[in-house]
Amino acid sequence: MSETILEVQKLKKYFPIKGGILNQTTAEVQAVDVIDFVVARGETLGIVGESGCGKSTTARLLMQLIKHDDGEIIFDGYAVGKSGGITTREMRKRMQMVFQDSYSSLNPRLPVESSIAFGPIVHGVNKSAAQKKARDLLIKVGLNPELFSRRYPHELSGGQRQRVNIARALALEPEVLILDEAVSALDKSVEAQVLNLLMDLKAEFKLTFIFISHDLNVVHYISDRVLVMYLGRVVEIGDVSAVYNYPKHPYTRALISAMPSMDPKKRTEAVPLVGDPPNPISPPSGCRFRTRCPFSEDICAIKEPILIHTDLKKRQSSACHMGDPDSGHSRTNLNGLPK
Amino acid sequence: MSTLSTNSSKNLDAGQIITDSPSYWSSVRSNLKNDPVTIAFALILLSLLLSAIFADLLAPLDPYKTNMLKRLKPIGTEGFLLGADELGRDMLTRLIYGGRLSLLMGISPVVAALLIGGLLGLTAGFVGGKVNMSIMRVMDVFYAFPSVLLAIAISGALGAGIFNAIISLTIVFIPPIARVTESVTTQIRALDYVEAARASGAKSLTIIRVHIISNVAGPVFVYSTSLISVSIILSSGLSFLGLGTEPPQPEWGLMLNTLRQSIYVNPWVAALPGVMIFLTSLSFNMMSDGIRSAMDIKL
Ligand SMILES: Nc1ncnc2c1ncn2[C@@H]1O[C@H](COP(=O)(O)OP(=O)(O)O)[C@@H](O)[C@H]1O
Ligand SMILES: [Mg+2]
């Protein structure tokens, strides 16, 4: 059993945009543009970033719901979909996903029990055993099977549905759970309950979480490490305490300074993010953040800052020229910047 | 962060059920119960269907027995409740028997087209990409012709006869059913529960069986029912033109044609087959509309 459960190498996905009479590719959305990261067994890796930065695409690539253009996914030491590795089907049994929209992720024509039992049945468990499993899981997610197992999705509240979705994801006894904005659509109080449920389940089933959210507070609360994405790239990754307290990348700084905080001492004077991110069809050359970065210099347009962070012992890395003394940027001592 | 770590997470929702809302099908049923128009038309259809099936028991006379003395007797003649046709055959008898062929020729093309077009649309919608393109382009070619012209052209090419008329109407209805099925399937395939099913490692056929068909069937079925009303009219039209049934078989469209010459002698009798065609077609249309709104389907 290795310490690393998941390793992503040079993962890339461009979505073609079709047009014209011949329906040919006229442009490409650079949704995920070569990202690398590792996930340690038993940790919660948070993924944050503005809407449209490629978080969901990353999740779908990991689950192989969409095919990557390039790169490799290595699950527990085995390359996925490669000879000598493991098949997509084997990987999916060990890694499951919870989607954002609790309603559209349940079949409206099936009672929730059948939705939960579907996965085990697909993997050869007989029907009655799968149903028993579904009922046991309903208890685990805090829903009384006597009341809920025969109900249809539209009869449940958003929080209850998301509990069902969590039960469904756990039905295959996965080791890794990807949660793509799984609590984002819920009311604050329900969100807190479901988050606590997730933490309990994580401890009980020794799960590894990949927790995707645009909400930095929630990610701070639940994650051990955090990965910050911007326009299809990883701009910063590291331990939550390091990244939140000492953000190195100007984008991370801007995100964190924009976080609503109750503590007046924590309110910063750092420049908030202005405007929208550039179009992922034609992203800026070099550093993708440079068009919104207050410290942008010529070098930023020419040279692309690289981030490769595969050593789990390293606390923090960022993809910014200011963090690299040899980059040619005039400010290379990031920590000296006003926070 | 204190707001997040409130009370324990377990058993919070266990007791609360927001609404004791009925299941989908029971709400559809109660919607239908409160819709007298749909029920009325459904009852009309049921009686038409039953009278066609039990024509042997219901019809007062022999549909083929001619009687030159009774030619074109008006409605209400003794022993000829709805009058007699141009050869003195009892109209009521022939209208009852006529329902057999007319309903068969109206319904069977839609059933056949539902099977074939449904399969094509399901395949195109689920597989997507180039497969979708090739299937749907072929459908579009057929769809580009007005259905009446297409039916006449194919029937003309195949030659007259019941079977050929059914085949030509089947070909007419495959493209629209395939289109509707394709668009509903494409919509459903993109939903998260289908993604979740794929993520659980299920094979495509299992996903189609468990998750796609159950959600595509409703709208496609309702749409197909609405096509029956068109099919009844088209098949009668083919018979009227001599491309469907052949005399002396009783069939509403054909009856309308042979009575055409008598329209000035006895317009009421001559109009009767038309009334039957209209009533049947209207009933199918109204019923499918009622079911559609009861099921809350948007097409
Ligand atoms: N199927 C798709 N086809 C084309 N573009 C897509 C598709 N899915 C996502 N995108 C684009 O890829 C980018 C990243 O999207 P996504 O991964 O959903 O972002 P996030 O989850 O971070 O909000 C967006 O610009 C989005 O419009
Ligand atoms: Mg998303």
XYZ file of C-alpha atoms and ligand atoms in Angstrom:
666
model
C 0.000 0.000 0.000
C 1.629 3.166 -1.125
C 1.171 6.522 0.455
C 0.053 8.022 -2.839
C -3.339 6.779 -3.962
C -3.716 8.912 -7.046
C -1.221 10.544 -9.325
C -2.108 12.776 -12.220
C 0.543 13.426 -14.837
C 0.347 16.060 -17.553
C -3.400 15.707 -17.825
C -4.869 17.705 -20.685
C -8.342 18.227 -22.108
C -9.336 20.637 -24.861
C -13.010 20.672 -25.867
C -13.425 21.186 -29.601
C -15.951 23.813 -30.643
C -17.673 22.724 -33.800
C -19.058 25.080 -36.352
C -19.471 25.823 -40.005
C -21.365 23.753 -42.559
C -19.024 20.797 -42.320
C -19.250 20.787 -38.532
C -15.500 21.065 -38.333
C -13.553 22.132 -35.250
C -13.277 25.897 -35.327
C -11.700 26.460 -31.918
C -10.827 24.668 -28.715
C -11.668 25.384 -25.103
C -8.525 24.756 -23.099
C -10.461 23.410 -20.130
C -7.603 21.515 -18.476
C -4.212 22.428 -19.822
C -1.582 20.039 -18.530
C -1.947 19.609 -14.816
C 0.054 17.492 -12.388
C -0.802 16.591 -8.829
C -0.816 13.738 -6.374
C -3.328 12.716 -3.752
C -2.179 11.020 -0.553
C -4.140 8.101 0.827
C -6.533 9.239 3.506
C -6.227 12.966 2.913
C -8.727 15.506 1.705
C -7.436 17.471 -1.243
C -9.474 20.592 -1.846
C -9.658 22.038 -5.346
C -10.664 25.685 -5.606
C -10.921 28.250 -8.349
C -13.395 30.503 -10.069
C -16.248 29.020 -12.038
C -15.091 27.769 -15.419
C -11.473 27.164 -14.411
C -11.715 23.438 -15.127
C -12.573 21.865 -11.756
C -15.465 19.754 -12.994
C -13.565 18.808 -16.113
C -10.737 17.584 -13.898
C -13.207 15.505 -11.873
C -14.761 14.004 -14.991
C -11.339 13.221 -16.396
C -10.373 11.456 -13.185
C -13.536 9.328 -13.389
C -12.852 8.827 -17.108
C -16.326 10.114 -17.912
C -14.584 12.089 -20.600
C -11.422 10.970 -22.337
C -8.283 13.001 -21.762
C -6.304 14.225 -24.755
C -3.007 13.623 -23.084
C -1.386 12.594 -19.850
C -1.813 9.777 -17.427
C -3.811 8.862 -14.374
C -2.128 6.484 -11.986
C -4.346 4.873 -9.392
C -2.629 3.177 -6.474
C 0.482 2.695 -8.584
C -1.340 1.362 -11.643
C -1.764 3.343 -14.837
C -5.437 3.518 -15.677
C -6.434 2.089 -19.034
C -2.888 1.011 -19.907
C -1.558 -2.485 -20.371
C -0.020 -3.603 -17.097
C -2.244 -1.100 -15.304
C -5.859 -1.314 -14.255
C -8.952 -0.919 -16.388
C -11.258 2.049 -16.166
C -13.913 -0.247 -14.745
C -11.607 -1.463 -11.976
C -10.647 2.088 -11.159
C -14.268 3.248 -11.063
C -15.080 0.578 -8.526
C -12.443 2.113 -6.255
C -13.120 5.781 -7.010
C -16.593 7.295 -7.015
C -18.068 10.724 -7.468
C -20.845 12.887 -6.044
C -22.222 15.557 -8.372
C -23.374 19.079 -7.570
C -26.998 18.848 -8.656
C -28.618 16.477 -6.202
C -31.765 16.238 -8.276
C -30.392 15.530 -11.730
C -27.964 12.986 -10.325
C -30.797 10.646 -9.324
C -33.002 8.837 -11.817
C -36.498 10.307 -11.241
C -38.135 6.999 -12.166
C -36.315 4.910 -9.561
C -36.919 4.714 -5.822
C -33.767 5.881 -4.063
C -33.041 2.371 -2.808
C -32.798 1.134 -6.403
C -30.500 4.002 -7.318
C -28.153 3.032 -4.499
C -28.357 -0.683 -5.286
C -27.651 -0.148 -8.988
C -23.838 -0.055 -8.677
C -23.489 -3.247 -6.618
C -25.891 -5.079 -8.954
C -23.807 -3.981 -11.934
C -20.801 -5.488 -10.198
C -22.489 -8.842 -9.708
C -24.048 -8.554 -6.250
C -27.441 -10.241 -6.217
C -30.523 -8.095 -5.960
C -31.573 -8.767 -2.382
C -28.044 -8.357 -1.033
C -27.711 -5.101 -2.953
C -30.990 -3.879 -1.509
C -29.885 -4.729 1.992
C -26.676 -2.849 1.334
C -28.680 0.138 0.110
C -30.732 0.157 3.299
C -27.620 -0.123 5.473
C -26.091 2.804 3.606
C -29.221 4.881 4.067
C -28.727 4.455 7.813
C -25.080 5.443 7.455
C -26.056 8.696 5.758
C -28.660 9.467 8.382
C -31.838 8.478 6.563
C -34.257 5.984 8.032
C -34.704 3.215 5.417
C -38.218 2.479 6.669
C -39.223 5.966 5.603
C -36.943 6.604 2.682
C -35.972 3.506 0.747
C -39.062 3.379 -1.467
C -39.276 7.112 -2.034
C -38.631 8.904 -5.299
C -36.111 11.749 -5.641
C -38.763 14.455 -6.000
C -40.160 13.520 -2.610
C -36.918 14.410 -0.817
C -35.335 17.714 0.137
C -32.050 18.793 -1.428
C -30.056 17.737 1.624
C -31.772 14.359 1.782
C -31.139 13.782 -1.909
C -27.493 14.623 -1.511
C -27.290 12.095 1.340
C -28.748 9.524 -1.051
C -26.148 10.475 -3.638
C -23.413 10.007 -1.067
C -24.854 6.596 -0.169
C -24.937 5.686 -3.834
C -21.309 6.694 -4.263
C -20.323 4.613 -1.231
C -22.223 1.535 -2.402
C -19.235 0.224 -4.320
C -17.006 0.611 -1.259
C -14.630 3.027 -2.980
C -11.376 4.256 -1.518
C -11.529 7.672 -3.134
C -14.547 9.950 -3.274
C -14.625 12.938 -5.616
C -17.077 15.565 -4.417
C -17.725 18.093 -7.162
C -19.463 21.042 -5.509
C -21.384 18.402 -3.584
C -22.591 20.808 -0.917
C -22.558 24.057 -2.878
C -26.237 24.011 -3.806
C -27.435 23.405 -0.243
C -28.618 25.906 2.335
C -25.920 26.929 4.784
C -27.311 24.929 7.724
C -27.915 21.832 5.613
C -24.497 22.287 4.066
C -22.912 22.164 7.504
C -24.779 18.967 8.374
C -23.770 17.257 5.155
C -20.157 18.374 5.611
C -20.111 16.866 9.067
C -21.643 13.688 7.708
C -18.903 13.540 5.090
C -16.220 13.889 7.753
C -17.801 11.108 9.812
C -18.033 8.815 6.802
C -14.488 9.599 5.829
C -13.247 8.478 9.227
C -15.495 5.421 9.323
C -14.651 4.123 5.850
C -11.050 5.448 5.740
C -11.785 7.395 2.589
C -9.692 9.781 0.549
C -11.549 12.898 -0.569
C -11.042 15.131 -3.560
C -13.230 18.024 -2.552
C -14.064 20.515 -5.273
C -15.659 23.826 -4.414
C -15.596 27.484 -5.271
C -16.226 28.247 -1.597
C -12.904 28.866 0.111
C -14.367 28.709 3.604
C -15.731 25.234 3.094
C -12.509 24.018 1.506
C -10.551 25.460 4.411
C -12.814 23.652 6.844
C -12.620 20.208 5.277
C -9.276 19.954 3.468
C -5.777 18.903 4.472
C -4.214 20.230 1.315
C -5.548 22.574 -1.299
C -4.999 22.962 -5.020
C -5.783 26.299 -6.662
C -6.748 26.278 -10.334
C -6.821 29.161 -12.753
C -7.906 28.823 -16.394
C -7.147 25.138 -16.669
C -3.836 25.222 -14.815
C -2.674 24.613 -11.278
C -1.302 27.876 -9.887
C -0.712 26.837 -6.309
C -0.829 23.710 -4.209
C 0.078 22.962 -0.646
C -1.021 22.424 2.939
C -4.160 24.305 3.781
C -2.562 26.277 6.598
C 0.371 27.295 4.424
C -1.706 28.280 1.404
C -4.358 30.137 3.375
C -1.983 31.947 5.703
C 0.922 32.519 3.330
C -0.454 32.406 -0.196
C 2.408 32.679 -2.655
C 0.634 33.139 -5.950
C -0.963 36.556 -6.547
C -4.152 34.801 -7.664
C -4.387 32.814 -4.434
C -3.767 36.016 -2.514
C -6.552 37.749 -4.329
C -8.933 34.842 -3.753
C -8.145 34.659 -0.073
C -8.322 38.382 0.472
C -11.756 38.326 -1.113
C -12.938 35.726 1.388
C -15.569 37.156 3.686
C -14.099 37.113 7.168
C -15.663 37.879 10.522
C -12.356 38.831 12.028
C -11.505 42.494 11.281
C -7.807 41.826 11.885
C -7.857 39.338 9.042
C -9.268 41.777 6.546
C -6.499 42.719 4.188
C -5.778 45.598 1.939
C -4.569 43.326 -0.858
C -5.854 44.069 -4.322
C -9.101 42.220 -4.927
C -9.736 40.391 -8.162
C -11.249 42.565 -10.817
C -12.991 41.526 -13.994
C -13.646 38.099 -15.377
C -11.071 35.495 -16.221
C -9.966 35.591 -19.873
C -11.602 33.330 -22.443
C -10.223 29.766 -22.187
C -10.393 29.541 -25.985
C -7.550 32.022 -26.340
C -5.830 32.280 -22.964
C -2.968 34.764 -22.435
C 0.518 33.634 -23.370
C 3.004 32.806 -20.657
C 1.389 33.133 -17.260
C -2.366 32.926 -17.651
C -3.008 35.183 -14.705
C -0.866 38.037 -15.953
C -3.780 40.016 -17.432
C -5.258 40.416 -13.953
C -2.048 40.413 -11.956
C -0.821 43.649 -10.342
C 2.801 42.465 -10.570
C 2.798 41.498 -14.234
C 6.021 42.186 -16.167
C 7.304 41.440 -19.644
C 8.700 38.104 -18.589
C 5.223 36.942 -17.600
C 4.017 37.166 -21.184
C 7.020 35.347 -22.546
C 7.748 32.560 -20.122
C 5.268 30.124 -18.688
C 5.751 29.476 -14.982
C 5.858 25.757 -14.291
C 4.547 23.987 -11.218
C 5.403 20.396 -10.560
C 4.611 19.325 -7.053
C 4.801 15.604 -6.561
C 6.690 15.471 -3.290
C 4.054 15.212 -0.607
C 6.542 16.354 2.024
C 6.888 19.721 0.367
C 4.441 22.053 2.034
C 3.661 24.461 -0.768
C 4.450 25.283 -4.404
C 3.247 27.989 -6.702
C 3.457 28.680 -10.415
C 4.723 32.271 -10.329
C 7.913 33.816 -11.612
C 8.184 35.826 -8.437
C 8.799 32.609 -6.562
C 11.749 31.696 -8.738
C 14.944 33.775 -8.227
C 16.196 32.878 -11.728
C 13.013 33.785 -13.557
C 13.980 37.304 -14.563
C 11.091 38.949 -12.701
C 12.121 42.021 -10.748
C 10.370 40.946 -7.557
C 11.454 37.494 -6.696
C 10.924 37.570 -2.982
C 7.252 36.806 -2.819
C 7.049 36.651 0.927
C 8.225 40.234 1.113
C 5.100 41.453 -0.600
C 2.460 43.160 1.471
C -0.076 40.538 2.397
C -15.756 28.415 11.056
C -17.886 27.906 14.106
C -21.102 27.992 12.109
C -20.054 24.905 10.242
C -19.413 22.641 13.171
C -22.868 22.598 14.629
C -24.686 19.561 15.908
C -24.012 15.988 14.978
C -24.658 14.936 11.419
C -26.431 11.638 11.895
C -30.176 11.092 12.008
C -31.011 14.687 11.382
C -33.251 14.122 8.438
C -34.464 10.747 9.531
C -37.820 11.868 10.809
C -38.578 14.700 8.458
C -40.344 14.062 5.244
C -40.986 17.382 3.653
C -44.173 16.449 1.924
C -46.084 13.266 1.767
C -46.282 13.765 -1.954
C -47.700 10.931 -4.050
C -45.479 8.963 -6.374
C -45.255 10.024 -9.985
C -47.714 7.531 -11.406
C -50.371 8.082 -8.815
C -50.242 11.816 -9.472
C -50.568 11.141 -13.197
C -53.570 8.955 -12.446
C -55.256 11.605 -10.344
C -54.555 14.241 -13.029
C -56.323 12.034 -15.543
C -59.236 11.410 -13.208
C -59.846 15.140 -13.045
C -59.911 15.512 -16.816
C -63.392 14.531 -18.080
C -62.638 15.453 -21.702
C -59.765 13.000 -21.938
C -61.821 10.327 -20.228
C -64.709 10.882 -22.641
C -62.495 10.530 -25.687
C -60.791 7.506 -24.191
C -64.216 5.899 -23.741
C -65.130 6.678 -27.360
C -61.901 5.044 -28.500
C -62.520 2.063 -26.297
C -65.983 1.544 -27.739
C -64.668 1.920 -31.297
C -61.997 -0.640 -30.543
C -64.425 -3.078 -28.939
C -66.976 -2.734 -31.728
C -64.256 -3.461 -34.295
C -63.099 -6.516 -32.360
C -66.621 -7.850 -31.769
C -67.988 -6.799 -35.159
C -69.254 -10.323 -35.788
C -71.512 -10.081 -32.752
C -72.555 -6.456 -33.061
C -73.199 -5.945 -36.752
C -76.855 -6.548 -37.672
C -76.235 -7.754 -41.240
C -73.618 -9.209 -43.581
C -71.225 -6.446 -44.738
C -70.916 -7.951 -48.222
C -74.586 -8.656 -48.883
C -75.846 -6.335 -51.617
C -79.486 -5.445 -52.092
C -80.333 -3.442 -55.177
C -83.752 -2.468 -53.846
C -82.250 -0.752 -50.823
C -79.644 1.351 -52.677
C -78.872 4.630 -50.949
C -81.732 4.389 -48.502
C -81.601 7.291 -46.067
C -80.634 7.129 -42.396
C -83.400 5.673 -40.271
C -84.830 3.251 -42.837
C -86.493 0.207 -41.316
C -83.805 -2.487 -40.787
C -81.107 -0.091 -42.033
C -80.497 2.149 -39.056
C -77.804 4.221 -40.801
C -79.123 3.725 -44.299
C -77.596 1.708 -47.125
C -74.716 2.340 -49.520
C -74.638 2.506 -53.303
C -74.995 -1.290 -53.529
C -77.661 -1.525 -50.866
C -75.347 -2.875 -48.151
C -76.169 -1.928 -44.591
C -74.133 1.143 -43.595
C -74.095 0.401 -39.872
C -72.704 -3.062 -40.512
C -70.065 -1.772 -42.882
C -69.053 1.046 -40.553
C -68.597 -1.427 -37.710
C -66.583 -3.820 -39.871
C -64.783 -0.885 -41.456
C -63.315 -0.040 -38.064
C -61.283 -3.246 -38.214
C -59.269 -2.355 -41.297
C -59.208 1.356 -40.607
C -57.891 0.934 -37.073
C -55.456 -1.784 -38.144
C -54.112 0.376 -40.940
C -54.009 3.405 -38.690
C -52.377 1.873 -35.644
C -50.003 -0.757 -36.988
C -47.764 1.637 -38.963
C -47.273 3.731 -35.837
C -46.461 0.667 -33.739
C -43.967 -0.554 -36.321
C -42.483 2.927 -36.682
C -42.257 3.223 -32.896
C -40.158 0.068 -32.730
C -37.873 0.967 -35.623
C -37.758 4.741 -35.203
C -37.452 4.397 -31.435
C -34.468 2.100 -31.795
C -32.825 4.393 -34.350
C -33.430 7.490 -32.219
C -32.207 5.769 -29.073
C -29.040 4.646 -30.828
C -28.414 8.042 -32.385
C -29.062 9.861 -29.115
C -27.067 7.570 -26.877
C -24.051 6.984 -29.099
C -23.940 10.538 -30.435
C -21.176 11.806 -32.709
C -20.864 10.384 -36.190
C -23.455 7.642 -35.635
C -25.960 10.309 -34.651
C -25.048 12.398 -37.677
C -25.493 9.559 -40.159
C -28.788 8.318 -38.731
C -30.337 11.736 -38.337
C -29.261 13.001 -41.771
C -31.014 10.058 -43.408
C -34.098 10.775 -41.295
C -33.986 14.418 -42.331
C -34.101 13.469 -46.003
C -37.385 11.616 -45.460
C -38.664 14.256 -43.107
C -38.181 16.937 -45.743
C -41.116 15.570 -47.782
C -44.690 16.336 -46.743
C -46.029 13.143 -45.195
C -49.003 12.892 -47.565
C -46.777 13.047 -50.639
C -44.311 10.589 -49.178
C -47.053 8.107 -48.305
C -48.589 8.339 -51.759
C -45.241 8.085 -53.501
C -44.110 5.006 -51.576
C -47.515 3.345 -51.819
C -47.612 4.082 -55.521
C -44.182 2.560 -55.966
C -45.018 -0.537 -53.916
C -48.446 -1.012 -55.476
C -51.899 -1.138 -53.943
C -52.784 -3.368 -50.999
C -53.195 -3.249 -47.250
C -49.749 -4.556 -46.465
C -48.003 -2.118 -48.796
C -50.023 0.765 -47.397
C -48.898 -0.190 -43.890
C -45.277 -0.373 -45.020
C -45.427 3.011 -46.695
C -47.010 4.630 -43.631
C -44.427 2.975 -41.397
C -41.708 4.587 -43.489
C -43.502 7.918 -43.183
C -43.616 7.740 -39.381
C -40.131 6.416 -38.661
C -38.365 9.799 -39.119
C -40.554 11.888 -36.785
C -40.480 9.229 -34.060
C -36.732 8.820 -34.466
C -36.303 12.572 -34.175
C -38.305 12.881 -30.978
C -36.610 9.833 -29.457
C -33.210 11.163 -30.423
C -33.805 14.561 -28.887
C -35.199 13.159 -25.622
C -32.390 10.596 -25.403
C -29.733 13.215 -26.044
C -31.211 15.331 -23.261
C -31.358 12.451 -20.775
C -27.947 11.068 -21.656
C -26.332 14.308 -20.523
C -27.932 14.195 -17.071
C -25.827 13.459 -14.043
C -27.612 10.238 -13.141
C -26.515 8.727 -16.415
C -22.986 9.952 -15.744
C -23.204 8.462 -12.275
C -24.337 5.160 -13.758
C -21.381 5.208 -16.115
C -19.135 6.076 -13.204
C -20.374 2.998 -11.402
C -18.975 0.919 -14.224
C -22.251 -0.117 -15.868
C -22.211 -1.176 -19.497
C -24.051 0.922 -22.078
C -26.828 -1.610 -22.562
C -27.494 -1.755 -18.825
C -27.602 2.028 -18.645
C -30.020 2.196 -21.562
C -32.216 -0.497 -20.043
C -32.352 0.870 -16.502
C -31.911 4.600 -16.869
C -32.623 5.734 -20.423
C -35.647 3.784 -21.604
C -37.685 4.449 -18.469
C -37.250 8.181 -18.964
C -37.527 8.292 -22.752
C -40.543 5.983 -23.043
C -43.171 8.403 -21.697
C -42.676 11.323 -24.087
C -42.063 9.087 -27.097
C -45.120 7.001 -26.354
C -47.334 10.056 -25.991
C -45.972 11.508 -29.210
C -46.621 8.254 -31.055
C -50.222 8.180 -29.862
C -50.717 11.605 -31.373
C -49.376 10.232 -34.681
C -52.102 7.581 -34.776
C -54.634 10.279 -35.548
C -52.558 11.338 -38.544
C -52.074 7.739 -39.543
C -55.815 7.033 -39.500
C -56.373 9.919 -41.883
C -53.455 9.027 -44.149
C -54.398 5.362 -44.394
C -57.994 6.282 -45.205
C -56.593 8.670 -47.761
C -54.553 5.913 -49.363
C -57.628 3.681 -49.512
C -59.635 6.570 -50.906
C -57.072 6.864 -53.697
C -57.236 3.149 -54.327
C -53.780 2.534 -52.847
C -54.916 0.742 -49.685
C -57.783 -1.668 -49.377
C -59.669 -2.869 -52.402
C -63.431 -3.194 -52.891
C -65.589 -4.803 -51.643
C -63.662 -4.787 -48.312
C -65.259 -2.442 -45.791
C -62.840 0.340 -44.880
C -63.803 3.906 -44.072
C -61.533 5.607 -46.592
C -62.571 3.333 -49.408
C -66.250 3.666 -48.434
C -65.899 7.412 -48.624
C -64.582 7.046 -52.156
C -67.309 4.698 -53.460
C -70.041 6.834 -51.898
C -68.551 9.941 -53.427
C -70.721 9.651 -56.563
C -73.841 9.524 -54.419
C -73.114 12.690 -52.537
C -75.934 14.579 -54.283
C -78.415 11.738 -53.877
C -77.868 11.096 -50.198
C -75.247 13.366 -48.653
C -75.830 12.171 -45.056
C -75.081 8.558 -45.780
C -72.139 9.517 -47.964
C -70.638 11.545 -45.130
C -70.825 8.790 -42.507
C -67.415 7.153 -43.171
C -65.850 10.612 -43.015
C -67.466 11.195 -39.655
C -65.974 7.947 -38.372
C -62.504 8.863 -39.624
C -62.789 12.281 -38.075
C -64.108 10.989 -34.769
C -61.403 8.336 -34.422
C -58.618 10.680 -35.389
C -59.891 13.384 -33.058
C -60.221 10.924 -30.179
C -56.640 9.722 -30.517
C -55.450 13.291 -30.687
C -57.412 14.454 -27.655
C -56.438 11.411 -25.633
C -52.751 11.823 -26.323
C -53.005 15.513 -25.451
C -54.704 14.645 -22.184
C -52.115 12.034 -21.291
C -49.341 14.415 -22.216
C -50.552 17.119 -19.894
C -51.300 14.598 -17.135
C -47.730 13.356 -17.422
C -46.495 16.926 -17.704
C -44.376 16.176 -20.747
C -42.904 19.000 -22.776
C -41.978 18.072 -26.293
N -18.556 19.442 -22.769
C -17.973 20.620 -22.933
N -17.835 21.154 -24.169
C -17.232 22.347 -24.348
N -16.721 23.092 -23.367
C -16.827 22.626 -22.110
C -17.461 21.364 -21.819
N -17.415 21.168 -20.481
C -16.798 22.244 -19.960
N -16.437 23.132 -20.935
C -15.710 24.395 -20.747
O -14.521 24.098 -20.073
C -14.235 25.081 -19.107
C -14.104 24.458 -17.743
O -15.376 24.038 -17.310
P -15.603 23.297 -15.920
O -14.612 22.216 -15.784
O -17.031 22.903 -15.869
O -15.329 24.453 -14.874
P -15.647 24.547 -13.320
O -16.185 23.237 -12.871
O -14.364 24.917 -12.681
O -16.641 25.653 -13.177
C -15.338 26.119 -19.204
O -14.890 27.170 -20.014
C -16.449 25.360 -19.863
O -17.246 26.239 -20.611
Mg -18.089 22.800 -11.954
